Short mmCIF file of N, CA and C in Angstrom, two decimals:
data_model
loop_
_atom_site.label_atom_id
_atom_site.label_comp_id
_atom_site.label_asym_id
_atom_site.label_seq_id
_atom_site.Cartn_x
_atom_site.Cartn_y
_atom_site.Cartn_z
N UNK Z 5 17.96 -19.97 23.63
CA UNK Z 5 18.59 -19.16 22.61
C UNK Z 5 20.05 -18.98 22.98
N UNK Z 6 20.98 -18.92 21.85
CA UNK Z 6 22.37 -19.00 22.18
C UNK Z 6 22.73 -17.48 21.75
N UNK Z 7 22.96 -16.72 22.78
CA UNK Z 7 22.71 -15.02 22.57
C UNK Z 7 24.07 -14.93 21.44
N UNK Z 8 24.73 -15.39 22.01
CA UNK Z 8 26.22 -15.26 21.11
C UNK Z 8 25.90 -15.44 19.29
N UNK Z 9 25.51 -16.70 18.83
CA UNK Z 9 25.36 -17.32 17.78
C UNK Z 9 24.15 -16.28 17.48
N UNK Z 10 23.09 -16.01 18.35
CA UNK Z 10 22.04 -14.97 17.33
C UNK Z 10 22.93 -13.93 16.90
N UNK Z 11 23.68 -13.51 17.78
CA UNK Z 11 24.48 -11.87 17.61
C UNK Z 11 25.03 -11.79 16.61
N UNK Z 12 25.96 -13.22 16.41
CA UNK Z 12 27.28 -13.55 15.38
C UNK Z 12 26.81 -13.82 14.09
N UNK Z 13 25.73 -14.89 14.17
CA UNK Z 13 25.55 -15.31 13.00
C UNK Z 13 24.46 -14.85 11.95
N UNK Z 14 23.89 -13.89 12.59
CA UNK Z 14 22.60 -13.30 11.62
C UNK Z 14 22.76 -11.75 12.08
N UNK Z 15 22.52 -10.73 11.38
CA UNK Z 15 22.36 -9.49 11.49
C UNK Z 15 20.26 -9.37 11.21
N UNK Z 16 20.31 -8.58 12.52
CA UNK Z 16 18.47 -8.52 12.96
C UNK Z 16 17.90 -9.85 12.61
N UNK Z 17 18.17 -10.85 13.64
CA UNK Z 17 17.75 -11.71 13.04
C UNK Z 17 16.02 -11.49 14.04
N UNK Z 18 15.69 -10.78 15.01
CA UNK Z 18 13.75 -10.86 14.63
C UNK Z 18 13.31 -10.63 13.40
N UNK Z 19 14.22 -9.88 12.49
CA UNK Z 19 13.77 -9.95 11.07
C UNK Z 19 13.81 -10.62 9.96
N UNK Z 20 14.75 -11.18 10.66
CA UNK Z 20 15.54 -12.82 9.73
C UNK Z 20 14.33 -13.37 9.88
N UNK Z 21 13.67 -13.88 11.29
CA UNK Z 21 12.37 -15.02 12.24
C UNK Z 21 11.50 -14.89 11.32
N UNK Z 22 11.18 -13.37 11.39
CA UNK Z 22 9.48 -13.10 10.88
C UNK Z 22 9.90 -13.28 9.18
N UNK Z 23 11.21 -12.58 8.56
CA UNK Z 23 10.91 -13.17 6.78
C UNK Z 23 10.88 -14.71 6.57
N UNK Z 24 11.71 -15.35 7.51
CA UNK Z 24 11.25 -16.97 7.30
C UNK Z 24 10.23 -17.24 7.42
N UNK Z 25 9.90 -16.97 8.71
CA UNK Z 25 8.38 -17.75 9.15
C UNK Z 25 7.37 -17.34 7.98
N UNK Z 26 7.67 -16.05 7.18
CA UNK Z 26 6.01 -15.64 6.71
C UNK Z 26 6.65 -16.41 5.19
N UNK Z 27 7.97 -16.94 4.94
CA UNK Z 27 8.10 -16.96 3.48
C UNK Z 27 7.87 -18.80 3.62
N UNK Z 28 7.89 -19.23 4.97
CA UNK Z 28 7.36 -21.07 5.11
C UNK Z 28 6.15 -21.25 5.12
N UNK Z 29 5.72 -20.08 5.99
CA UNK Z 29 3.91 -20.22 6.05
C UNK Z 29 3.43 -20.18 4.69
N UNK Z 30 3.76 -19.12 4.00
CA UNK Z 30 3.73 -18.88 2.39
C UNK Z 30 3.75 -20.39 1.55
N UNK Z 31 4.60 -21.05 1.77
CA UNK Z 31 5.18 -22.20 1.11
C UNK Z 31 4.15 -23.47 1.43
N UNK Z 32 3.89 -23.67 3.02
CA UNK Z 32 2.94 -24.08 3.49
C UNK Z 32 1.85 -24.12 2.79
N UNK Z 33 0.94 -22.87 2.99
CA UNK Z 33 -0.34 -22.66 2.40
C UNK Z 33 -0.19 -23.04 1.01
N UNK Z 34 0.65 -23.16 0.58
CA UNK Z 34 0.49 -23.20 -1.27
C UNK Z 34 0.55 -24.94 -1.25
N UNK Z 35 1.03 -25.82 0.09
CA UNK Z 35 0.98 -27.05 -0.46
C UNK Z 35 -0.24 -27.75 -0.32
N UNK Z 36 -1.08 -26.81 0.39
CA UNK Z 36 -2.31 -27.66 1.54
C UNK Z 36 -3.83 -26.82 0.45
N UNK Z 37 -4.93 -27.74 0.92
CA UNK Z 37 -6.25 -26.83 0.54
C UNK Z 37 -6.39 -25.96 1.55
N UNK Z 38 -7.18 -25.26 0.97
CA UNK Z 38 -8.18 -24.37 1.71
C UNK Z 38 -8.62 -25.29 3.16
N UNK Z 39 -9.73 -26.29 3.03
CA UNK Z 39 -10.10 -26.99 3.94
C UNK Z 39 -9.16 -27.84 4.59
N UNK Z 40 -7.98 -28.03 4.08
CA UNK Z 40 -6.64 -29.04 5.21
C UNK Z 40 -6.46 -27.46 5.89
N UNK Z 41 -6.73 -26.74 5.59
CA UNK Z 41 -5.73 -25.62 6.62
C UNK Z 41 -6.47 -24.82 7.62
N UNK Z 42 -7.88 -24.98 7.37
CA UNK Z 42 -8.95 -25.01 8.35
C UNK Z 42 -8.86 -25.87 9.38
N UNK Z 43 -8.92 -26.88 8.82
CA UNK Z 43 -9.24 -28.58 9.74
C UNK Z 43 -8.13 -28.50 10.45
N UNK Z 44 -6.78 -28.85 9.78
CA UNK Z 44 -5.74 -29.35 10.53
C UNK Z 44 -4.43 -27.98 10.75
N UNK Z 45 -5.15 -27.43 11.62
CA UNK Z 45 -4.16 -26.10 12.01
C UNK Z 45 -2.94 -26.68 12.89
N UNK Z 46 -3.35 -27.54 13.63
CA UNK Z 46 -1.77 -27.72 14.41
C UNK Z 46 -1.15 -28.73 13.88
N UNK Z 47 -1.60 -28.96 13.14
CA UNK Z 47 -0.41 -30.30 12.62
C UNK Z 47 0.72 -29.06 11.07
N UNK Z 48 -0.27 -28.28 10.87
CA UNK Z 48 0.34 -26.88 9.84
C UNK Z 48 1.27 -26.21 10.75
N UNK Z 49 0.69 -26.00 12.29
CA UNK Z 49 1.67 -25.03 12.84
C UNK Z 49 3.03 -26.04 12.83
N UNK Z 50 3.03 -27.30 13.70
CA UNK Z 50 4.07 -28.40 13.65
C UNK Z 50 4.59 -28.04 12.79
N UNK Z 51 4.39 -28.03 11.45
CA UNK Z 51 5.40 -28.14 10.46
C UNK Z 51 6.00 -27.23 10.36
N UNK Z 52 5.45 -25.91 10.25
CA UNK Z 52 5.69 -24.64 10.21
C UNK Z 52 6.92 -24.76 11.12
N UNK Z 53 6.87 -25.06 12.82
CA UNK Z 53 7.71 -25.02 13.69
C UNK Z 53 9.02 -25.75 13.36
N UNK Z 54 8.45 -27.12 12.74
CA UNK Z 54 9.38 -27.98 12.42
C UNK Z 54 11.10 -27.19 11.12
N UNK Z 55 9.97 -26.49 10.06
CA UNK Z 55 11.01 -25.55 8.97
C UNK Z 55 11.44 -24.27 9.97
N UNK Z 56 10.87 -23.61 10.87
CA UNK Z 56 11.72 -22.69 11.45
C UNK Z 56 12.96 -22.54 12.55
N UNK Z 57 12.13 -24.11 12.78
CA UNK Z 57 13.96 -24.48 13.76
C UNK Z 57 14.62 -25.20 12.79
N UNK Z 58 14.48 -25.54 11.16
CA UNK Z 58 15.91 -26.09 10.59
C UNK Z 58 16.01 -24.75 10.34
N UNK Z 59 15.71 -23.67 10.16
CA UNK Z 59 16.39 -22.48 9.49
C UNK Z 59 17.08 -21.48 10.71
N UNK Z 60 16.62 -21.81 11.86
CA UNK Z 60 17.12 -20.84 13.13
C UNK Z 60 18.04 -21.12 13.83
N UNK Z 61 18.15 -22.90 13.82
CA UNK Z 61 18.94 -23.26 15.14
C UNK Z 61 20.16 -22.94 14.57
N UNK Z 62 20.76 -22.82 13.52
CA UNK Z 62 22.04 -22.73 13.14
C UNK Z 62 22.35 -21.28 13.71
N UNK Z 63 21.56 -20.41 14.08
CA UNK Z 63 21.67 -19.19 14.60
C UNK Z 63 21.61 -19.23 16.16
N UNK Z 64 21.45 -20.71 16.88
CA UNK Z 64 21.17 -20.19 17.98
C UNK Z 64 19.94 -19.78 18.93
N UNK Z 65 18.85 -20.28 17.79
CA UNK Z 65 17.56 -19.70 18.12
C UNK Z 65 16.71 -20.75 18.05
N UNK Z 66 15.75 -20.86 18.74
CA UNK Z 66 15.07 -21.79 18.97
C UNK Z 66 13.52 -21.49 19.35
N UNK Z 67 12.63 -21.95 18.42
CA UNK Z 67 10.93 -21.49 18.62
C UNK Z 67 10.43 -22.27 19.44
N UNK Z 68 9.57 -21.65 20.26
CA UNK Z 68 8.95 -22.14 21.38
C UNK Z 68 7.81 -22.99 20.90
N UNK Z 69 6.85 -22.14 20.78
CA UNK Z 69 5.89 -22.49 20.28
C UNK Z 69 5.56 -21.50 19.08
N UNK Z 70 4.48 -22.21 17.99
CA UNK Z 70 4.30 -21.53 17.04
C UNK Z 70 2.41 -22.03 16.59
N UNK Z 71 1.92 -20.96 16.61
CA UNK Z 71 0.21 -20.93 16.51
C UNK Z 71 -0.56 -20.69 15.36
N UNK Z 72 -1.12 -21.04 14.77
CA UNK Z 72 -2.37 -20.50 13.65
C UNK Z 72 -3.55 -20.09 14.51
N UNK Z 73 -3.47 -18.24 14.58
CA UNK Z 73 -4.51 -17.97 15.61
C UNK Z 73 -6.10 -17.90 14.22
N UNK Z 74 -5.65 -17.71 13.24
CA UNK Z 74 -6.76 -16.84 12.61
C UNK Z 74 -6.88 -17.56 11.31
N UNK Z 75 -7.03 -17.76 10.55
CA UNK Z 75 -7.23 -18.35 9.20
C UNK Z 75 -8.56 -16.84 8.36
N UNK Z 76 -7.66 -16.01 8.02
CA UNK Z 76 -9.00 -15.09 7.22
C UNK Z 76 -9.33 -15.43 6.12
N UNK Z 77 -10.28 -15.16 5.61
CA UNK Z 77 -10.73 -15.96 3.94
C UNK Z 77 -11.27 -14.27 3.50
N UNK Z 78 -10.62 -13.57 2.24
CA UNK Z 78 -11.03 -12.75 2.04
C UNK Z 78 -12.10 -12.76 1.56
N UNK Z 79 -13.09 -11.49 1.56
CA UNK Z 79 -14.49 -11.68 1.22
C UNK Z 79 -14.43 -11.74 -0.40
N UNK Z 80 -13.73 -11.76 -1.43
CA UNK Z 80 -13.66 -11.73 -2.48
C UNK Z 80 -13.79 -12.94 -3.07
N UNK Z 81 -12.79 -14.01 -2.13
CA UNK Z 81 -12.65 -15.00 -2.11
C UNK Z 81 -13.91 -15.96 -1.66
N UNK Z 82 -14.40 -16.00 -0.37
CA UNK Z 82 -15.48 -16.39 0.12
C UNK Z 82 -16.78 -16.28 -1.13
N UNK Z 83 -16.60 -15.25 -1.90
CA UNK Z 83 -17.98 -14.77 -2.46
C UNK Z 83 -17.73 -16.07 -3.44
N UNK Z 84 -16.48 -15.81 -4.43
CA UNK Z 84 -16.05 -16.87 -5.38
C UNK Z 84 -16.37 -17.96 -5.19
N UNK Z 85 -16.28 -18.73 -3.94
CA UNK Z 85 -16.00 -19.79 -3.34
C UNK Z 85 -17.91 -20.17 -3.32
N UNK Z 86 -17.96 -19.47 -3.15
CA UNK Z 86 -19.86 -19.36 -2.34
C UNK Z 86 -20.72 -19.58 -4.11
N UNK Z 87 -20.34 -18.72 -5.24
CA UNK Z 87 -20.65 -18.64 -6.22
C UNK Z 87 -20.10 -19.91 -7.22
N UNK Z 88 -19.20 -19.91 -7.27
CA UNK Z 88 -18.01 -21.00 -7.97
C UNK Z 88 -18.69 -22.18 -7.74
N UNK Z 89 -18.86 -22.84 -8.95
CA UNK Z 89 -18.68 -24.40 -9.22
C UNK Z 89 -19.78 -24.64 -9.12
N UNK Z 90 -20.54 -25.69 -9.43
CA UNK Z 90 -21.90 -26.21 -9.28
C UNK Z 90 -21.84 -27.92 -8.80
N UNK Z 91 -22.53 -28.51 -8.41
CA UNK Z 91 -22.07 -29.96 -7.81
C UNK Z 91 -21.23 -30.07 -6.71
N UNK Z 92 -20.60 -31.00 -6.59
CA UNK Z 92 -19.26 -31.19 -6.00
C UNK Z 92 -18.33 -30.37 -5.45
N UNK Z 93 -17.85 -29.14 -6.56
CA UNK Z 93 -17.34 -28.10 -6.05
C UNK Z 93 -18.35 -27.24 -5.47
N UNK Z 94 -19.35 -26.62 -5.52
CA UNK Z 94 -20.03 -25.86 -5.13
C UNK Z 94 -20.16 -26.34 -3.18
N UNK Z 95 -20.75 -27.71 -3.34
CA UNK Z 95 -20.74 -28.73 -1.95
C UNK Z 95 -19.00 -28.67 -1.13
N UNK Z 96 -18.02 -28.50 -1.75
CA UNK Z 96 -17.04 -27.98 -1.08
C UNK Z 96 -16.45 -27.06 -0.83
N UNK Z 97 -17.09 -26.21 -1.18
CA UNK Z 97 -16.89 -24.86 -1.04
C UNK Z 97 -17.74 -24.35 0.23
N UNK Z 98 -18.93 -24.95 0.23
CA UNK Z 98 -20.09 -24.68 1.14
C UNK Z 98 -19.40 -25.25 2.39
N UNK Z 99 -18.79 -26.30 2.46
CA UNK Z 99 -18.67 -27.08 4.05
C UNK Z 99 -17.15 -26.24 4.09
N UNK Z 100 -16.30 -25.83 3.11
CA UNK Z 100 -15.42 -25.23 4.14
C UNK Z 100 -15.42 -23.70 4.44
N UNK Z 101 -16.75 -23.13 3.75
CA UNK Z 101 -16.95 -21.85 4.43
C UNK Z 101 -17.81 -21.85 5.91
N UNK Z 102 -18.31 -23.27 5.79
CA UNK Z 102 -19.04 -23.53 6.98
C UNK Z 102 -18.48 -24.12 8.11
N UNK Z 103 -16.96 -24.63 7.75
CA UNK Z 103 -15.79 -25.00 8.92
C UNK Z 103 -15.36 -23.26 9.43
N UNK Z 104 -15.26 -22.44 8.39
CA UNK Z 104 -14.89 -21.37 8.99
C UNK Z 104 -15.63 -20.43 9.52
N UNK Z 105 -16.98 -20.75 9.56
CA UNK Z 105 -17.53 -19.81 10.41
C UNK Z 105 -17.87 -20.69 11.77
N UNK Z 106 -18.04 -22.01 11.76
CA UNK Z 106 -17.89 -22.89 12.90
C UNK Z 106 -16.75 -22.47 13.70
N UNK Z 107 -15.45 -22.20 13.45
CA UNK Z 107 -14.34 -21.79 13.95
C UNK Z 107 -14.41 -20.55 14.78
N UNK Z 108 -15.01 -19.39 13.70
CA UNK Z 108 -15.52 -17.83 14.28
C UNK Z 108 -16.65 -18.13 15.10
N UNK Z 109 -17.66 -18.49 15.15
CA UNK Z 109 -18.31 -18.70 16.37
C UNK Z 109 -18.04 -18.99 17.76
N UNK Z 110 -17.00 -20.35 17.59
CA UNK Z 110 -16.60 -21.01 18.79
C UNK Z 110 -15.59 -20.36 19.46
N UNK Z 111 -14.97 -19.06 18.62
CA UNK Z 111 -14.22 -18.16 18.91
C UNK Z 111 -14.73 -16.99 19.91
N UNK Z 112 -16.18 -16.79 19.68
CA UNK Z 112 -17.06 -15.73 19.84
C UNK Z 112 -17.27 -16.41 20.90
N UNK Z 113 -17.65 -17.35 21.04
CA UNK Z 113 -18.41 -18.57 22.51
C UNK Z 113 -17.37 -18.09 23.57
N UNK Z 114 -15.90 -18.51 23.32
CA UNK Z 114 -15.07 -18.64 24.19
C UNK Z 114 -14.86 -16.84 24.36
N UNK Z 115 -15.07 -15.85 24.14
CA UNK Z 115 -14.75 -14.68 23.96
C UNK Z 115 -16.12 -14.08 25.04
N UNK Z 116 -17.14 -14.65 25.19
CA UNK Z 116 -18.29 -14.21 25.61
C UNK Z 116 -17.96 -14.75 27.26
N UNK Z 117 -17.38 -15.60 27.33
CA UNK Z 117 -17.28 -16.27 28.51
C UNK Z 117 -16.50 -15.63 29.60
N UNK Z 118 -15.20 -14.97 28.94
CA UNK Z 118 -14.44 -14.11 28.88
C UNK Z 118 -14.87 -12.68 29.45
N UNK Z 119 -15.91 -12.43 28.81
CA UNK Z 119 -16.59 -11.10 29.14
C UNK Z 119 -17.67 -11.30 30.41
N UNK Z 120 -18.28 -12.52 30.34
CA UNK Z 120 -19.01 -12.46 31.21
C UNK Z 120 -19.66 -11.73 32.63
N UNK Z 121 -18.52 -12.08 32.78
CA UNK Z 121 -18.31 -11.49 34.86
C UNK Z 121 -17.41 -10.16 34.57
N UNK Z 122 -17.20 -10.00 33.39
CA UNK Z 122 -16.58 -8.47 33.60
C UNK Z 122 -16.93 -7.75 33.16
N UNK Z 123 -17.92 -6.94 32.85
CA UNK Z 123 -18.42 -5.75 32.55
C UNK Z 123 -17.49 -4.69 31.72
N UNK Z 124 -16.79 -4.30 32.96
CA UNK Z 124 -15.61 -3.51 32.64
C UNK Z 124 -14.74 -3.88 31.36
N UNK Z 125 -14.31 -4.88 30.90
CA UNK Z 125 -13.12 -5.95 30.24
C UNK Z 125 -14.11 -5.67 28.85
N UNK Z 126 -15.70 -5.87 28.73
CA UNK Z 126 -16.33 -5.86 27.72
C UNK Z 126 -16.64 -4.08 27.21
N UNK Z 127 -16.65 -3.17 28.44
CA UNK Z 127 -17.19 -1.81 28.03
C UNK Z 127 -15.68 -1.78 27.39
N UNK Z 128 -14.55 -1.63 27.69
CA UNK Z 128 -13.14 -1.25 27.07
C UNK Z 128 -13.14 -1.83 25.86
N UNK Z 129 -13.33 -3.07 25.70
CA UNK Z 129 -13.02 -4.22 24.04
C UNK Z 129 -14.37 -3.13 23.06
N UNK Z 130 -15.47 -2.86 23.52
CA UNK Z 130 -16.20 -1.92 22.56
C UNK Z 130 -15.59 -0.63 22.62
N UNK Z 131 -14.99 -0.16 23.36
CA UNK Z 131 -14.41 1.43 23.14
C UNK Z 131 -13.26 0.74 22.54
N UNK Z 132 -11.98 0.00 21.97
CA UNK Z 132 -11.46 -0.78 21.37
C UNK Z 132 -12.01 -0.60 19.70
N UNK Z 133 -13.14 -1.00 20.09
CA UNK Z 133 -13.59 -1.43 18.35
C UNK Z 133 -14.12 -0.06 17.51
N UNK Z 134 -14.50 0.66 18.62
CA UNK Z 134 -14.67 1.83 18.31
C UNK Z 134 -13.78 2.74 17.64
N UNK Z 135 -12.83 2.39 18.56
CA UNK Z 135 -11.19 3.34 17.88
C UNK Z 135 -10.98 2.79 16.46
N UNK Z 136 -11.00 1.46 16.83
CA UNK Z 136 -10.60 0.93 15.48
C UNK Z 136 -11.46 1.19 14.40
N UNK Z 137 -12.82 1.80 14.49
CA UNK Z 137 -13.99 1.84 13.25
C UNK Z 137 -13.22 3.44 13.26
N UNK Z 138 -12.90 4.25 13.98
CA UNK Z 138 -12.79 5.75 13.39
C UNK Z 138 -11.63 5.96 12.78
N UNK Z 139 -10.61 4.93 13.22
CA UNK Z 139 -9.12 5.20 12.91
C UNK Z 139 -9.10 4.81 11.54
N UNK Z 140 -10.11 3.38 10.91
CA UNK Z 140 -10.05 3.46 9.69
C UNK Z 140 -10.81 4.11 8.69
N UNK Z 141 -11.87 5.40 9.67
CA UNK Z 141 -12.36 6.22 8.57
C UNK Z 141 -13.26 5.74 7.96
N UNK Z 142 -14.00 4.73 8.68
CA UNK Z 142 -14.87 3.92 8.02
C UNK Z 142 -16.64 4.98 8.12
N UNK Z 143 -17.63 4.99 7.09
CA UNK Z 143 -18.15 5.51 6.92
C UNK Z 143 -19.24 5.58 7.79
N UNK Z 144 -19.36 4.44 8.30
CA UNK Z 144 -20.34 4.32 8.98
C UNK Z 144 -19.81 3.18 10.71
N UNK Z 145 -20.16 3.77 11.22
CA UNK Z 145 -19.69 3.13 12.67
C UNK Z 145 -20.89 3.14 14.01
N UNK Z 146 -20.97 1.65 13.76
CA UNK Z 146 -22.03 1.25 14.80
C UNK Z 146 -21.02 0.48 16.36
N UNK Z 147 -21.83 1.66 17.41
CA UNK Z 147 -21.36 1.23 18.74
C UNK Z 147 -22.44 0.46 19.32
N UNK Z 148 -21.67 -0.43 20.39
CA UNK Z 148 -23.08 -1.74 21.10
C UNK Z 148 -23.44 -0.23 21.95
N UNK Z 149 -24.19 -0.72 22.49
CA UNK Z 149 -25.57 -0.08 23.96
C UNK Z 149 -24.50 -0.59 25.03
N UNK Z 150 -24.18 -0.10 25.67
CA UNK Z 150 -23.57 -0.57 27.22
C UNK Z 150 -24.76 -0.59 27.68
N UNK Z 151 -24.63 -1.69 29.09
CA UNK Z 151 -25.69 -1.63 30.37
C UNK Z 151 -25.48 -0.63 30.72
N UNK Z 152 -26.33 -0.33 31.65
CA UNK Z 152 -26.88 0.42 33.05
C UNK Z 152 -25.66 0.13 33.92
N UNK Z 153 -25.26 1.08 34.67
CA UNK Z 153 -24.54 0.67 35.84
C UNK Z 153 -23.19 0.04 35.45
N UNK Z 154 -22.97 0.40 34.32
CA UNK Z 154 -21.19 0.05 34.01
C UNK Z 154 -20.43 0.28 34.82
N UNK Z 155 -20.49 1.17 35.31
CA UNK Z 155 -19.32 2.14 36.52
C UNK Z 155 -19.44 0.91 37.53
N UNK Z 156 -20.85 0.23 37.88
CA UNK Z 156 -20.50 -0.56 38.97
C UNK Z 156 -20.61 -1.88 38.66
N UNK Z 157 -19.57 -2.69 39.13
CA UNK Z 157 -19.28 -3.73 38.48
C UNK Z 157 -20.08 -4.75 39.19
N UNK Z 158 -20.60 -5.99 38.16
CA UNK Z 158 -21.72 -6.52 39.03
C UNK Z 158 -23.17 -6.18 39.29
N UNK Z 159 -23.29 -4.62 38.66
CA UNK Z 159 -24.47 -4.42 38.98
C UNK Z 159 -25.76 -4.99 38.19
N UNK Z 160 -25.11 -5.28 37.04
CA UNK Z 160 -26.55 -5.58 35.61
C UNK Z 160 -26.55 -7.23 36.46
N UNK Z 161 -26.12 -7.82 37.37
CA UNK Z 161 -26.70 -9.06 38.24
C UNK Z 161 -28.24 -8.78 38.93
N UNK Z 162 -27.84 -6.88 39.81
CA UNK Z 162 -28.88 -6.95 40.36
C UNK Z 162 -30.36 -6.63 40.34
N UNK Z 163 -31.43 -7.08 40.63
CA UNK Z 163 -32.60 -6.42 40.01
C UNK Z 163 -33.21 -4.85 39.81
N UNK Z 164 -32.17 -4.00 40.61
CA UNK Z 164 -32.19 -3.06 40.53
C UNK Z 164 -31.62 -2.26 39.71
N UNK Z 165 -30.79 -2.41 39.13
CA UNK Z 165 -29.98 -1.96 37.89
C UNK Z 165 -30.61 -2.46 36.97
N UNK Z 166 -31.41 -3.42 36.77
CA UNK Z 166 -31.79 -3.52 35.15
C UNK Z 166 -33.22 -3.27 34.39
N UNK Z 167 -33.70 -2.07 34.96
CA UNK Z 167 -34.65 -1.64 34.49
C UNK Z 167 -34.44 -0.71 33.32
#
């Protein structure tokens, strides 16, 4: 980054970054399907990266890297998608709600793995989700069961803790 040229040539430009980036991603998504933007996320981010360094470097700024962590499909949408069309469309609608829950799974896989050996890392991410179910006032809020022996880490290994 050329501190000078960010300073000089854009006023707030992290705000300049983020209205580009979300008004290319915008532009993006409107050129691609549903299922190209599932399938081919990094060749979307590439491009994405590709339009935010012609619009930055003249400022001095330069993107490192740039990610598609999440692809959400609103449930409104999903339902449409799930309901919509008969034949052909109906059959593509089905395999790319079924790329996206293939995606959320393998997400969940790698997230479990994560938790594994840590006890601790998993009791916090549920007190986490917790906050997040009361903060939105949501009506109903279901917490997991912690193990036995949270306090001691390692213990739901031993046969004594897991009765």
């Amino acid at each position: 980054m050329d501190v000078e040229k960010a300073a000089l040539e854009v006023q707030e430009y992290e705000k300049a970054i983020s209205f580009i980036a979300q008004t290319d991603l915008r532009d993006i998504i409107g050129k691609h399907e549903l299922a190209e933007l599932l399938q081919e996320r990094d060749k979307i981010a590439e491009d994405l990266q590709k339009t935010l360094d012609a619009n930055t470097n003249p400022w001095g700024i330069t993107c490192q890297t740039v990610g598609i962590r999440d692809i959400i499909i609103p449930q409104a949408l999903a339902d449409a998608m799930s309901k919509g069309g008969t034949g052909r469309e109906g059959e593509k609608s089905q395999v790319i709600l079924g790329t996206a829950e293939t995606e959320i799974a393998e997400k969940f896989a790698k997230a479990s793995l994560q938790y594994h050996d840590n006890p601790i890392a998993l009791h916090l991410r549920g007190m986490n989700m917790l906050l997040k179910g009361l903060k939105k006032k949501a009506p109903m809020v279901h917490s997991p069961k912690f193990s036995p022996g949270i306090n001691e880490p390692g213990c739901y290994r031993r046969p004594c803790c897991s009765g």
